[in-house]
Structures are given as structure tokens and as C-alpha cells.
PDB file of C-alpha atoms in Angstrom:
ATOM      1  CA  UNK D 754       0.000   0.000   0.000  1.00 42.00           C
ATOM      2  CA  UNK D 755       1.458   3.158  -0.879  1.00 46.00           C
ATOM      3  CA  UNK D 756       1.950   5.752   2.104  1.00 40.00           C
ATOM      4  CA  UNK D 757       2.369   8.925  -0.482  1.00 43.00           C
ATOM      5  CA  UNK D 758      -0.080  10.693  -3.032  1.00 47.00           C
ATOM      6  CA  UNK D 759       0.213   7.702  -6.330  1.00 42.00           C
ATOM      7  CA  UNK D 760      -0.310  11.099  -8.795  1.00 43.00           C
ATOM      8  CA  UNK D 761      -0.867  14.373  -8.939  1.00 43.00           C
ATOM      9  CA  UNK D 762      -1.404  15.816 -12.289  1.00 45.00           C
ATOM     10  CA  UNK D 763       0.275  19.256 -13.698  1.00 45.00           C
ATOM     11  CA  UNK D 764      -2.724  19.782 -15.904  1.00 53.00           C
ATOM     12  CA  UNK D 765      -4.655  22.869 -14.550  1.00 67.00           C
ATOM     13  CA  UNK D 766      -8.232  20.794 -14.534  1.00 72.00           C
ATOM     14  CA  UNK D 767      -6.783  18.032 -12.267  1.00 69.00           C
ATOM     15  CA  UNK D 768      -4.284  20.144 -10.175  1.00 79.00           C
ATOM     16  CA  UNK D 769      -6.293  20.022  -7.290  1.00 84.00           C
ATOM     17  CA  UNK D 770      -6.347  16.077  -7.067  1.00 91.00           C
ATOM     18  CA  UNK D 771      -4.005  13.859  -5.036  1.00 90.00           C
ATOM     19  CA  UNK D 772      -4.912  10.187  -5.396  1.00 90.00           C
ATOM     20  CA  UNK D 773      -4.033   7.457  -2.787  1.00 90.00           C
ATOM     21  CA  UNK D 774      -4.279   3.825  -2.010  1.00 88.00           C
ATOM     22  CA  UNK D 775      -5.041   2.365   1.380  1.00 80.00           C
ATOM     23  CA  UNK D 776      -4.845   5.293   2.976  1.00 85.00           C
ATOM     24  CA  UNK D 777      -8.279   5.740   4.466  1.00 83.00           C
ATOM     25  CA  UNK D 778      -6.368   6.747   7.971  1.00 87.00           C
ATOM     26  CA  UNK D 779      -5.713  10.095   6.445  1.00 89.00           C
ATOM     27  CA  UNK D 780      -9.020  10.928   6.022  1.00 89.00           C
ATOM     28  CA  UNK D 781     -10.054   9.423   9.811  1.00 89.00           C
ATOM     29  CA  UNK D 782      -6.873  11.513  11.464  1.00 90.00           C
ATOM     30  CA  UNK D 783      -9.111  14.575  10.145  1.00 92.00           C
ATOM     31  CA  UNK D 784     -11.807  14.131  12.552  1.00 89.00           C
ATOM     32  CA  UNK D 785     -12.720  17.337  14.678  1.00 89.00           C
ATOM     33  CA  UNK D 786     -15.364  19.499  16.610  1.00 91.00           C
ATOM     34  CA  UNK D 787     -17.029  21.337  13.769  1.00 90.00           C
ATOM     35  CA  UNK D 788     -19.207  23.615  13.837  1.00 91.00           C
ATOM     36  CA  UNK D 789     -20.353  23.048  10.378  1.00 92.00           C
ATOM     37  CA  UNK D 790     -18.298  20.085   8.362  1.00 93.00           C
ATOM     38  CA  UNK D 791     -15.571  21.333   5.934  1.00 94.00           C
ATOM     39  CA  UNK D 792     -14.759  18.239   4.049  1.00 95.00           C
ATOM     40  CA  UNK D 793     -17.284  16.395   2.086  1.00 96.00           C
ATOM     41  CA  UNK D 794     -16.949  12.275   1.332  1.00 95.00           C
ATOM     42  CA  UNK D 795     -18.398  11.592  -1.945  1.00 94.00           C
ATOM     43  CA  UNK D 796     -18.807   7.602  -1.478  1.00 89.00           C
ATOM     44  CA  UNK D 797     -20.660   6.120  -4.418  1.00 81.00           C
ATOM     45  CA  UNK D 798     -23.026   3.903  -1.779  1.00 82.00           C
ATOM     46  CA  UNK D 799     -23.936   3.712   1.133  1.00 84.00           C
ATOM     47  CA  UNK D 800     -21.967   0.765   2.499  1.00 83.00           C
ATOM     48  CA  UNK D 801     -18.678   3.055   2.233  1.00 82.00           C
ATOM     49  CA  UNK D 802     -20.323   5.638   4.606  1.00 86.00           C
ATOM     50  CA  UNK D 803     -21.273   3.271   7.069  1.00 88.00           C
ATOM     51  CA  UNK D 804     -18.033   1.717   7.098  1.00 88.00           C
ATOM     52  CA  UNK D 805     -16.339   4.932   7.655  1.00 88.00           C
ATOM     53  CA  UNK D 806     -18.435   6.365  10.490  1.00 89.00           C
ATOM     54  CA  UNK D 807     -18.439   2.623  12.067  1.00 91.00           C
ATOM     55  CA  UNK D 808     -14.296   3.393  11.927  1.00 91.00           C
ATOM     56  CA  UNK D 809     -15.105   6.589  13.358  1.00 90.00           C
ATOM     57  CA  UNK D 810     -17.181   5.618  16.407  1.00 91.00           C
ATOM     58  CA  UNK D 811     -14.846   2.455  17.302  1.00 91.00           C
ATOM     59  CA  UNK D 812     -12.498   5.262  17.738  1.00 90.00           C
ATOM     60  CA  UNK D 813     -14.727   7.817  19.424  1.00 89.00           C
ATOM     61  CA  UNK D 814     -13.577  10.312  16.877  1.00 89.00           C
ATOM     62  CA  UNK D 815     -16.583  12.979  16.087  1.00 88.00           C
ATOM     63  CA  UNK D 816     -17.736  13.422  12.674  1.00 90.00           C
ATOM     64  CA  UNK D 817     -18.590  16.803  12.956  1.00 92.00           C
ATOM     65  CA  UNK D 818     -15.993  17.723  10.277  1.00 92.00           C
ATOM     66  CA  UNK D 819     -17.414  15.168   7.240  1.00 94.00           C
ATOM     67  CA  UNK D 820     -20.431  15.516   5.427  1.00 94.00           C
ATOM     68  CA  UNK D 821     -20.743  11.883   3.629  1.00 93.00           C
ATOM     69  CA  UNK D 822     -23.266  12.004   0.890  1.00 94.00           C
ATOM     70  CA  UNK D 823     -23.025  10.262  -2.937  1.00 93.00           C
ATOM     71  CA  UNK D 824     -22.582  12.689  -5.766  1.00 93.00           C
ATOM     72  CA  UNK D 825     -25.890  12.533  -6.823  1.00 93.00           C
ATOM     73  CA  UNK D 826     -27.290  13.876  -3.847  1.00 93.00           C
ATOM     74  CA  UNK D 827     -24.930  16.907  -4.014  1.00 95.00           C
ATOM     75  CA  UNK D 828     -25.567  17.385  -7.900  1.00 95.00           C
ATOM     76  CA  UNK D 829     -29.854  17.528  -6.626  1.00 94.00           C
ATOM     77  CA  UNK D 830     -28.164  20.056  -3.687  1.00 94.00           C
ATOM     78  CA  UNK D 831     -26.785  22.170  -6.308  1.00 94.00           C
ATOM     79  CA  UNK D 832     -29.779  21.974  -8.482  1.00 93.00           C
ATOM     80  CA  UNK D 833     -31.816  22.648  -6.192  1.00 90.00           C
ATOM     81  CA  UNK D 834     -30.714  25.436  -4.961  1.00 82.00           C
ATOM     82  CA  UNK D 835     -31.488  28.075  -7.915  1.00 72.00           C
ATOM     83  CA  UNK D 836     -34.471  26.110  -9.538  1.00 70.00           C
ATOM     84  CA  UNK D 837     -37.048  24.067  -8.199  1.00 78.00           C
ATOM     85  CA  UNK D 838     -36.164  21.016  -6.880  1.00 77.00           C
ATOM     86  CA  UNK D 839     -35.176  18.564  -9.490  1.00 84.00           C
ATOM     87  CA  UNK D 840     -36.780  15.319 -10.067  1.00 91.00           C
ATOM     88  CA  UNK D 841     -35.601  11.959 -11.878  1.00 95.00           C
ATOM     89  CA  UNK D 842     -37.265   8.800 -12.857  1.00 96.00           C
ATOM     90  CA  UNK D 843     -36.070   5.982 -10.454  1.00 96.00           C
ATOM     91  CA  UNK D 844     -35.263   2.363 -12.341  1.00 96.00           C
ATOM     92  CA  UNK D 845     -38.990   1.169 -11.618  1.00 96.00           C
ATOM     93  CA  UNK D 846     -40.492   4.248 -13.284  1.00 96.00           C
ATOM     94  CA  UNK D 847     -37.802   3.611 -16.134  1.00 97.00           C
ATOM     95  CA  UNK D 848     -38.551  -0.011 -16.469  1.00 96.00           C
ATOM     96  CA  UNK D 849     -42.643   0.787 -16.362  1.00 95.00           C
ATOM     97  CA  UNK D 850     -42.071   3.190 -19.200  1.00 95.00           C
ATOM     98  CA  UNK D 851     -40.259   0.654 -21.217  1.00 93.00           C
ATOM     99  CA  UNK D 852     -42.849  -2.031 -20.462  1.00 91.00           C
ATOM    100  CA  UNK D 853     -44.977   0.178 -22.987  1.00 89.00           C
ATOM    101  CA  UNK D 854     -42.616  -0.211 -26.152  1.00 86.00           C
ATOM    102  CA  UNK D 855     -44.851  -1.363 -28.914  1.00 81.00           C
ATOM    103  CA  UNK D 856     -44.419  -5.275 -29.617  1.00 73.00           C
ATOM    104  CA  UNK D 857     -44.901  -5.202 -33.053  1.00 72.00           C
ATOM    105  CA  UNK D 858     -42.559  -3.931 -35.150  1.00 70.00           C
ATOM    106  CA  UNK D 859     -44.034  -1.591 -37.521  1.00 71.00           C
ATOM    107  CA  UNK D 860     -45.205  -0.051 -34.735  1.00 71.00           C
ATOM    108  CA  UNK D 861     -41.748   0.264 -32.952  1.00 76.00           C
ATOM    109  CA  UNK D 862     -39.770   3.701 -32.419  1.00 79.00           C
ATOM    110  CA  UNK D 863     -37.235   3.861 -35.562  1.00 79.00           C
ATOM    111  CA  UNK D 864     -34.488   4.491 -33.443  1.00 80.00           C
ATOM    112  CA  UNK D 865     -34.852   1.462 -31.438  1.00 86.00           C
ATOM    113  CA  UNK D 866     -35.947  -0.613 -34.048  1.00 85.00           C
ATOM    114  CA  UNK D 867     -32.704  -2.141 -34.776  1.00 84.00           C
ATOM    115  CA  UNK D 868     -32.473  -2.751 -31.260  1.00 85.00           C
ATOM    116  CA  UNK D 869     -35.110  -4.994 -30.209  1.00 84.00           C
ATOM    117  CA  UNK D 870     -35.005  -6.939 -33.885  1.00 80.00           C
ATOM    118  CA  UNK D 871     -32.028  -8.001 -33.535  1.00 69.00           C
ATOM    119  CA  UNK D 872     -33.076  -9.266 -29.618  1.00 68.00           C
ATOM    120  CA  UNK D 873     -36.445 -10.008 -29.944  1.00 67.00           C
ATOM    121  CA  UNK D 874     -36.501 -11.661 -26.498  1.00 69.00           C
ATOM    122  CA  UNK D 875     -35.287  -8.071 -25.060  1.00 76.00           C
ATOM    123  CA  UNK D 876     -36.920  -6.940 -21.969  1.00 88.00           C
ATOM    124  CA  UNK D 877     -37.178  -3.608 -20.450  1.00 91.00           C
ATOM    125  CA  UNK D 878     -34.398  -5.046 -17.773  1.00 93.00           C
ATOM    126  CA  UNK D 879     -32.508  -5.561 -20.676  1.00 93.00           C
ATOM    127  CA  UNK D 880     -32.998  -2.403 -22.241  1.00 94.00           C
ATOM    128  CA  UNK D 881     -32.056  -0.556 -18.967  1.00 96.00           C
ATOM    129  CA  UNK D 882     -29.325  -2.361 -18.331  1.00 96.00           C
ATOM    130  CA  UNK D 883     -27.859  -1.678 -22.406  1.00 95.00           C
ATOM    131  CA  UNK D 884     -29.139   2.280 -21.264  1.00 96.00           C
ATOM    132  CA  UNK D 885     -26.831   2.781 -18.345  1.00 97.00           C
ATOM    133  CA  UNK D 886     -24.332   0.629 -19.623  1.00 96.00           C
ATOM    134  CA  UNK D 887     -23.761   3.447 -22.745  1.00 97.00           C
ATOM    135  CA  UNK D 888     -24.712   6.372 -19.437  1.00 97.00           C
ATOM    136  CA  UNK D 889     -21.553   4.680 -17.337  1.00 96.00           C
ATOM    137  CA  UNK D 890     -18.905   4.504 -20.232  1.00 95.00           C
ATOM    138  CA  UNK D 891     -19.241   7.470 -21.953  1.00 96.00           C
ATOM    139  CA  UNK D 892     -21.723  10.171 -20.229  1.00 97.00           C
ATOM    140  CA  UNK D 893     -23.728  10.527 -23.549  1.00 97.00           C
ATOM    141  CA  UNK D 894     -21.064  12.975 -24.246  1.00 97.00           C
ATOM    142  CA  UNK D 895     -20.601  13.251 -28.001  1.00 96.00           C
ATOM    143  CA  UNK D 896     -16.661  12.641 -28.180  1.00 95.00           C
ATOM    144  CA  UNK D 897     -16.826   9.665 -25.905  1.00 96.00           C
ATOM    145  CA  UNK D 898     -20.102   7.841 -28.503  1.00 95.00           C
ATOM    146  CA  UNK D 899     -17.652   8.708 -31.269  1.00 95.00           C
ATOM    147  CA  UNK D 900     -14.494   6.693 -29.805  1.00 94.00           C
ATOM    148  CA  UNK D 901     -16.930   4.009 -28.375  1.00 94.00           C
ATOM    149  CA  UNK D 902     -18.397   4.063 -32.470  1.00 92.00           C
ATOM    150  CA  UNK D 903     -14.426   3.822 -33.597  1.00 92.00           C
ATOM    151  CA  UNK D 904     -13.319   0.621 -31.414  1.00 92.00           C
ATOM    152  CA  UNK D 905     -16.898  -1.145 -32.572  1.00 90.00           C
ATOM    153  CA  UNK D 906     -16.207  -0.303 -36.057  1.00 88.00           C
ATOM    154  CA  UNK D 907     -12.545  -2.092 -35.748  1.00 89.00           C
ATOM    155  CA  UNK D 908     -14.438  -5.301 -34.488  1.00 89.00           C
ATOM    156  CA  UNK D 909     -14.545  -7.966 -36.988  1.00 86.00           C
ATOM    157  CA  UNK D 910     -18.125  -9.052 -38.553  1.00 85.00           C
ATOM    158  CA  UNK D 911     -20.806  -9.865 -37.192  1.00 87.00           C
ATOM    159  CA  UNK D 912     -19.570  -8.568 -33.725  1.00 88.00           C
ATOM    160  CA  UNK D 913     -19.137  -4.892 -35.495  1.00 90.00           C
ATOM    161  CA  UNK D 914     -22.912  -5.197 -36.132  1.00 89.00           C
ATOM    162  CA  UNK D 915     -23.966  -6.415 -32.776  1.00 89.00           C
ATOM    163  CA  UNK D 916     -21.441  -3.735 -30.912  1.00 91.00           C
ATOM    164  CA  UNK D 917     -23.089  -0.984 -33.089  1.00 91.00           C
ATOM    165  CA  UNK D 918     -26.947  -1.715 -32.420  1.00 90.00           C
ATOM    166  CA  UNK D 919     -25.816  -1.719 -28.476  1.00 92.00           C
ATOM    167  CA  UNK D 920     -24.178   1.562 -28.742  1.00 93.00           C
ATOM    168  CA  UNK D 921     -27.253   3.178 -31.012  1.00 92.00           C
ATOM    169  CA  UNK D 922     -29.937   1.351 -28.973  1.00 92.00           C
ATOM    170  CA  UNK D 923     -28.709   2.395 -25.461  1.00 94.00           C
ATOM    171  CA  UNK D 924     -28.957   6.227 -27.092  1.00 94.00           C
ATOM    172  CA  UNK D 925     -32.213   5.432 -28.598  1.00 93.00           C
ATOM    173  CA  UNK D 926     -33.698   4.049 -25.194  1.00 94.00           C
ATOM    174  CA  UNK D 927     -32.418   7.228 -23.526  1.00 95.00           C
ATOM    175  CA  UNK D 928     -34.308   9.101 -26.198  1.00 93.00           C
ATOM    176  CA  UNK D 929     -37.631   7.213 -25.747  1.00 93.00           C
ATOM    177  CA  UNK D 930     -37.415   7.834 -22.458  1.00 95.00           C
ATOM    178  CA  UNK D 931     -36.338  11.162 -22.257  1.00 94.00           C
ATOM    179  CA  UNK D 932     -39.293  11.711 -24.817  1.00 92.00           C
ATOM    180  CA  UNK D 933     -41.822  10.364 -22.263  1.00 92.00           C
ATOM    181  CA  UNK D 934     -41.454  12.432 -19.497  1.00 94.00           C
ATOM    182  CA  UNK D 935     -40.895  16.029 -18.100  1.00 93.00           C
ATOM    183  CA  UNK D 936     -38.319  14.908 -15.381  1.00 95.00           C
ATOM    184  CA  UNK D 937     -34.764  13.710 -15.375  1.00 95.00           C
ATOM    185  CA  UNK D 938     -33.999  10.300 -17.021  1.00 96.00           C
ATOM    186  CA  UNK D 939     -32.022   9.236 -14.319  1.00 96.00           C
ATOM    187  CA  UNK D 940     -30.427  10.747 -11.627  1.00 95.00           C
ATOM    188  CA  UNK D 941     -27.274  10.897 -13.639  1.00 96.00           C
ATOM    189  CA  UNK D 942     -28.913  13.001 -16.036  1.00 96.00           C
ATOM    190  CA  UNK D 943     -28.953  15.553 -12.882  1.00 96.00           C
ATOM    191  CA  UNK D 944     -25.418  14.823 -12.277  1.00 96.00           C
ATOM    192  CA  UNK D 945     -24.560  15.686 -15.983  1.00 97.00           C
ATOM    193  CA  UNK D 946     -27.357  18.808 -15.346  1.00 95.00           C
ATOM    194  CA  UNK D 947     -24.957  19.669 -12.451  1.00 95.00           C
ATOM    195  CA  UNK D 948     -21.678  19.534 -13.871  1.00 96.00           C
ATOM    196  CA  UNK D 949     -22.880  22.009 -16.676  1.00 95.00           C
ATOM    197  CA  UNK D 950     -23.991  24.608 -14.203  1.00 93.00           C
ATOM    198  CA  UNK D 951     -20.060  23.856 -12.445  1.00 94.00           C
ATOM    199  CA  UNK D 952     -18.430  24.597 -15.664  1.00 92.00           C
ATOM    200  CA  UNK D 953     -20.430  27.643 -16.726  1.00 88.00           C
ATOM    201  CA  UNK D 954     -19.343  29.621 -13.990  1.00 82.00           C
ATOM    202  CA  UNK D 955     -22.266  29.247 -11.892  1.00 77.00           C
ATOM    203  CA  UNK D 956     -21.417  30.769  -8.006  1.00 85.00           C
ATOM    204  CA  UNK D 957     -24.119  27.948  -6.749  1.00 90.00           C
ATOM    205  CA  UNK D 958     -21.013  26.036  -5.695  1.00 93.00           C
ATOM    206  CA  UNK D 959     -20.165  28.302  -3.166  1.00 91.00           C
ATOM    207  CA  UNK D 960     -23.498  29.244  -2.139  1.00 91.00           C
ATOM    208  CA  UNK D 961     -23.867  25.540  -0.985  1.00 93.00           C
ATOM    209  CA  UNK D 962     -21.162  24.407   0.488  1.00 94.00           C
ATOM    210  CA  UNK D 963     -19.156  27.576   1.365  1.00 93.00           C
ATOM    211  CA  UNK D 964     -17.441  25.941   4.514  1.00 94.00           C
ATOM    212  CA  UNK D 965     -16.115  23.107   2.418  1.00 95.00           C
ATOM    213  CA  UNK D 966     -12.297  22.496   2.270  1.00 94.00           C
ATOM    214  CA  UNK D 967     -12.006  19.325   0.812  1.00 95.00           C
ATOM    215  CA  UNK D 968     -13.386  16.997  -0.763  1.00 96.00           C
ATOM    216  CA  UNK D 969     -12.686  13.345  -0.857  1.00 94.00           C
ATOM    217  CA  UNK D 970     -14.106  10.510  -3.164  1.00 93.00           C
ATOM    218  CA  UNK D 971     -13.913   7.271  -1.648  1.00 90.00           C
ATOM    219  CA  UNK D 972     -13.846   3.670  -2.230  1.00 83.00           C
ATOM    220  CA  UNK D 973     -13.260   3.710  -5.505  1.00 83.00           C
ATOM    221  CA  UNK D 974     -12.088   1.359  -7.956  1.00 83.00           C
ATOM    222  CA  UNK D 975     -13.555   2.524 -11.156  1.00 85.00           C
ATOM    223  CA  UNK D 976     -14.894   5.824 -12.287  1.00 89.00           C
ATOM    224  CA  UNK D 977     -17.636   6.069 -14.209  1.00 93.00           C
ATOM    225  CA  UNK D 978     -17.711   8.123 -17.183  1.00 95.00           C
ATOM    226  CA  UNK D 979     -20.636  11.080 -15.141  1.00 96.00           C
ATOM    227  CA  UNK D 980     -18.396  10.897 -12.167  1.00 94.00           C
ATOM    228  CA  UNK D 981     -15.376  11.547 -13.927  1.00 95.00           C
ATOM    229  CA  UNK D 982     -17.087  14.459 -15.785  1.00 96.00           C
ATOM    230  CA  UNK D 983     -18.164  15.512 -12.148  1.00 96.00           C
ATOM    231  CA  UNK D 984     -14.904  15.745 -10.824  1.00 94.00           C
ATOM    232  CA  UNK D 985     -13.559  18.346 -14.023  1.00 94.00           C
ATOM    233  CA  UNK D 986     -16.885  20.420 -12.492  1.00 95.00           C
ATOM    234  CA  UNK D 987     -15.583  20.163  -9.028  1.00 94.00           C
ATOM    235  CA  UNK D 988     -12.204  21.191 -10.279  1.00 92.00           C
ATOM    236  CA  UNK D 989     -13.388  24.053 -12.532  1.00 91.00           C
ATOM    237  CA  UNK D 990     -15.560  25.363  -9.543  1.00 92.00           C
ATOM    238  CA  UNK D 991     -13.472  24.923  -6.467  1.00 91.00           C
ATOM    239  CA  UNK D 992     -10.366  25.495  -5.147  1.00 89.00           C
ATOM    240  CA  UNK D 993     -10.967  22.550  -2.706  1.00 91.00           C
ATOM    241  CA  UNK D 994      -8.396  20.287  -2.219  1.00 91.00           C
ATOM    242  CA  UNK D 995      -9.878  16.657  -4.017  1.00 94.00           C
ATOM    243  CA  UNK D 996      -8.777  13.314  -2.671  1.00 93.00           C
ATOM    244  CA  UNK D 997      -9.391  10.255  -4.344  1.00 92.00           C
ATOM    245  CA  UNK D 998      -8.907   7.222  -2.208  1.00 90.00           C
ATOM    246  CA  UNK D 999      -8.623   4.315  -4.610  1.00 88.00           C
ATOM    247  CA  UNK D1000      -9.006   0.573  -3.815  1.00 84.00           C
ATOM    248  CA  UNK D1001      -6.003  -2.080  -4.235  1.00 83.00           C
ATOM    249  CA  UNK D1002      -5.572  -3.835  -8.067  1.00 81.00           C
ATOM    250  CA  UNK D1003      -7.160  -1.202  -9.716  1.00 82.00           C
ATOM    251  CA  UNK D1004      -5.520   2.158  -8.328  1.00 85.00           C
ATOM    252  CA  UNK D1005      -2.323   1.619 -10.624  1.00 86.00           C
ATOM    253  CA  UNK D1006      -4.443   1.868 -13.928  1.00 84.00           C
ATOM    254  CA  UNK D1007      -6.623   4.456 -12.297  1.00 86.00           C
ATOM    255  CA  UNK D1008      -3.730   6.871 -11.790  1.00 85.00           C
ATOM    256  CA  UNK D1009      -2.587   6.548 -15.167  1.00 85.00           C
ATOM    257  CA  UNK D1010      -5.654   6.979 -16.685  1.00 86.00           C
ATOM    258  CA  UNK D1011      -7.018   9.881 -15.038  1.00 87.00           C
ATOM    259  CA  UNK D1012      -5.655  12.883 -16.828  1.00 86.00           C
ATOM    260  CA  UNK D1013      -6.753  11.595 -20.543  1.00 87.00           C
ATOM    261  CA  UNK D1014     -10.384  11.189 -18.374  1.00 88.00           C
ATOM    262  CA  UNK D1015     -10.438  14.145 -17.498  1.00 90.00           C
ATOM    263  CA  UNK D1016      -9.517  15.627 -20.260  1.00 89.00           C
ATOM    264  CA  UNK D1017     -12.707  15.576 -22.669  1.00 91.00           C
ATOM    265  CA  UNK D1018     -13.833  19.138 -23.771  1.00 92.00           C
ATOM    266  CA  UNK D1019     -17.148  20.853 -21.934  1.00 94.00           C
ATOM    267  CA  UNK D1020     -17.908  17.681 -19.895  1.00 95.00           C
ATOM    268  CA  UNK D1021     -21.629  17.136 -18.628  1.00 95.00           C
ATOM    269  CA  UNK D1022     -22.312  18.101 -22.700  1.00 94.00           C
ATOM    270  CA  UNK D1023     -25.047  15.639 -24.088  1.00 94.00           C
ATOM    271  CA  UNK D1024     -24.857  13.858 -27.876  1.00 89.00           C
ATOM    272  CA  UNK D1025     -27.630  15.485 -29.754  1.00 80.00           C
ATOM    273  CA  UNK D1026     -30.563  12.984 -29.047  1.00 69.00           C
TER     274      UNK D1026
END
């Protein structure tokens, strides 16, 4: 386990991260009376909070410092905060929706068309599952659908075919969706909402959270495409210090990887859908 920072980059986005590997005592030796917390945990569920405060109370340490929440949650905080409060479709009010696709298909949506003939068995779990699959790798963000098209398009025949249709029919499910309702998607469509506000300058950052210091993401051992995105917000918005506490066998890619991640133009931008 390394006892130092694994990276920090020089690039100006990422400056302001330090990543680190088994090092979760760091974060615990900053426990202190608070009278409002100045660090916020990001930890993707819930489990990582509860392990950390459990840590916490075995050593009577206070927690007054920390604020643990999930990124989501703080992308609805900053949302909320200028315009009503935001509201998403949860995966039962996603799957319901797609419950409703049209079985025959003349009567199918063009753009998923291609989808569900070539999987005629496909069911909405399937369909959701293909959805976030294309949400987690590339944030709908335009330059990440065209790399994802390039390496499919390398792929020899007929897996070319089958990688394409995935790609196109996780966009065209987001579509149908996003077509059928007047909230969110998915709650990672507010975190994408979110990180556009970050990057355009928006003081709600500091209207928030103004007593914030840090901010450390924990438990980590991959980074999905709208977190990543999140992160260049954070980075454009702040001048918090960011942590990123990654987890054994996959903090060594992780740290090598990050920059190029980060380094996608206007992140939280949507493909035209």
C-alpha cells in the first residue's frame, strides 16, 4: 500500500487532485469538533459511509468535520438550490415506461428498431441495463459515442454489427425515455445537469457548500464516465483540495488513466438525441 499521493497531475483541470491507495487513515486523522463540516466524502453507496463512520465511532472520533453524501445527492443540492427542486425517474419508473414499447414492429420507435429486432426476447431489464451501460462509459457525451463508435467499427463481422446496435440502442432508449417524461432520465442526467452549471461559472457552488475544504471521493475502484465528468466540475468550480482514495488492483491503472479522463472538452455536454 502506498503511504504517499500515487499522482498528482500538472494539468490545470486536475491540479487540485491527489490520489491514494489504502490510505483511508488520512481521512479518519481529520476528525474534529465542527461547527459546520468542511470536508465532504463523496462515497458512491452507502456501504462506504457506514463503514467509515463505524471506523469513526470504534475510535470515538466525532464526525462533525465530514459531510458523507453520494454525488448525486450533491448534484440535486446544487440543483436545487437556484431552480425548483429537481426530479428523476427511479429504475422502476424507467422499467414501467419501457414495459410500454410497442411489440410489433411496424409499430416500434425507428431508433430502437434495430435494437429490439435483432433481440427479440429483449426486456425492459434488458434495455435498462444496455441504457446505463452506454450512461456509465461514456456520459452521452458526443466525443466519448464517437471513440466508443471507432473501437466497434474495428471489431470484426458480425460482432461490429452487434457492438453498433448496443451503442445506437442504449442512445435510442435514452431518447424514448427522455421523450416520455418532463423529469430527469435518471439521476445521472442531474449529475450531468450539475456539472454544466459547475463549468459555466455558476457561483451555486459556493453558495452551498461555502465551509467546504475538501473533498474526498472514496472507495473507488472505477470511475464512471458522469463521475469523472463531475470531478472536471468540481475542479473548474473549487479550489478545494480533491482526494481520491482508490481501492487495491485497480488504483495503478486508475492513476494513469485519469488525466486523458479528465480531459474531454465541456464535460456534462449531451450527444444530440
Amino acid at each position: 500500500m502506498s503511504t504517499h499521493p500515487l499522482h498528482t497531475t500538472d494539468d490545470d483541470v486536475a491540479s487540485q487532485i491527489s490520489m491514494y491507495c489504502g490510505e483511508q487513515e488520512r481521512l479518519l486523522n481529520r476528525a474534529d469538533r465542527t461547527a459546520t463540516p468542511t470536508e465532504l466524502v463523496l462515497a458512491p453507496t452507502e456501504l462506504h459511509q457506514r463503514n467509515l463512520q463505524r471506523r469513526l465511532r470504534e475510535r470515538t472520533q466525532p464526525q462533525n468535520a465530514f459531510e458523507f453524501v453520494d454525488p448525486k445527492t450533491v448534484a440535486e443540492v446544487l440543483l436545487g438550490a437556484a431552480d425548483p427542486a429537481p426530479t428523476s425517474l427511479d429504475r422502476v419508473d424507467r422499467l414501467a415506461l419501457l414495459q410500454s414499447l410497442p411489440a410489433e414492429t411496424a409499430d416500434q420507435p425507428p431508433g430502437l428498431r434495430p435494437l429490439l429486432s435483432a433481440r427479440r426476447d429483449t426486456r425492459p431489464q434488458q434495455l435498462e441495463q444496455i441504457r446505463s451501460e452506454v450512461e456509465s462509459m461514456t456520459n452521452f457525451h458526443p466525443d466519448r459515442i464517437a471513440a466508443l463508435r471507432d473501437i466497434t467499427d474495428e471489431f470484426a463481422t458480425p460482432i461490429a454489427d452487434e457492438a453498433t446496435t448496443l451503442v445506437d440502442g442504449g442512445i435510442a432508449v435514452e431518447t424514448w425515455l427522455r421523450d416520455r417524461t418532463v423529469k430527469a432520465v435518471s439521476k445521472t442526467a442531474l449529475l450531468r445537469r450539475a456539472t454544466r452549471r459547475l463549468i459555466g461559472g455558476d457561483e451555486v457552488w459556493t453558495d452551498c457548500y461555502p465551509d467546504i475544504e475538501r473533498i474526498s471521493l472514496v472507495g473507488v475502484s472505477s470511475i464512471p464516465a458522469p463521475e469523472v465528468d463531475f470531478l472536471h466540475g468540481l475542479c473548474t468550480a473549487t479550489t478545494a483540495d480533491i482526494e481520491l482514495h482508490l481501492r487495491p488492483g485497480t488504483s495503478e491503472y486508475l492513476t494513469t488513466r485519469l488525466p486523458d479522463l479528465l480531459s474531454i472538452d465541456y464535460p456534462g455536454r449531451e450527444v444530440n438525441l
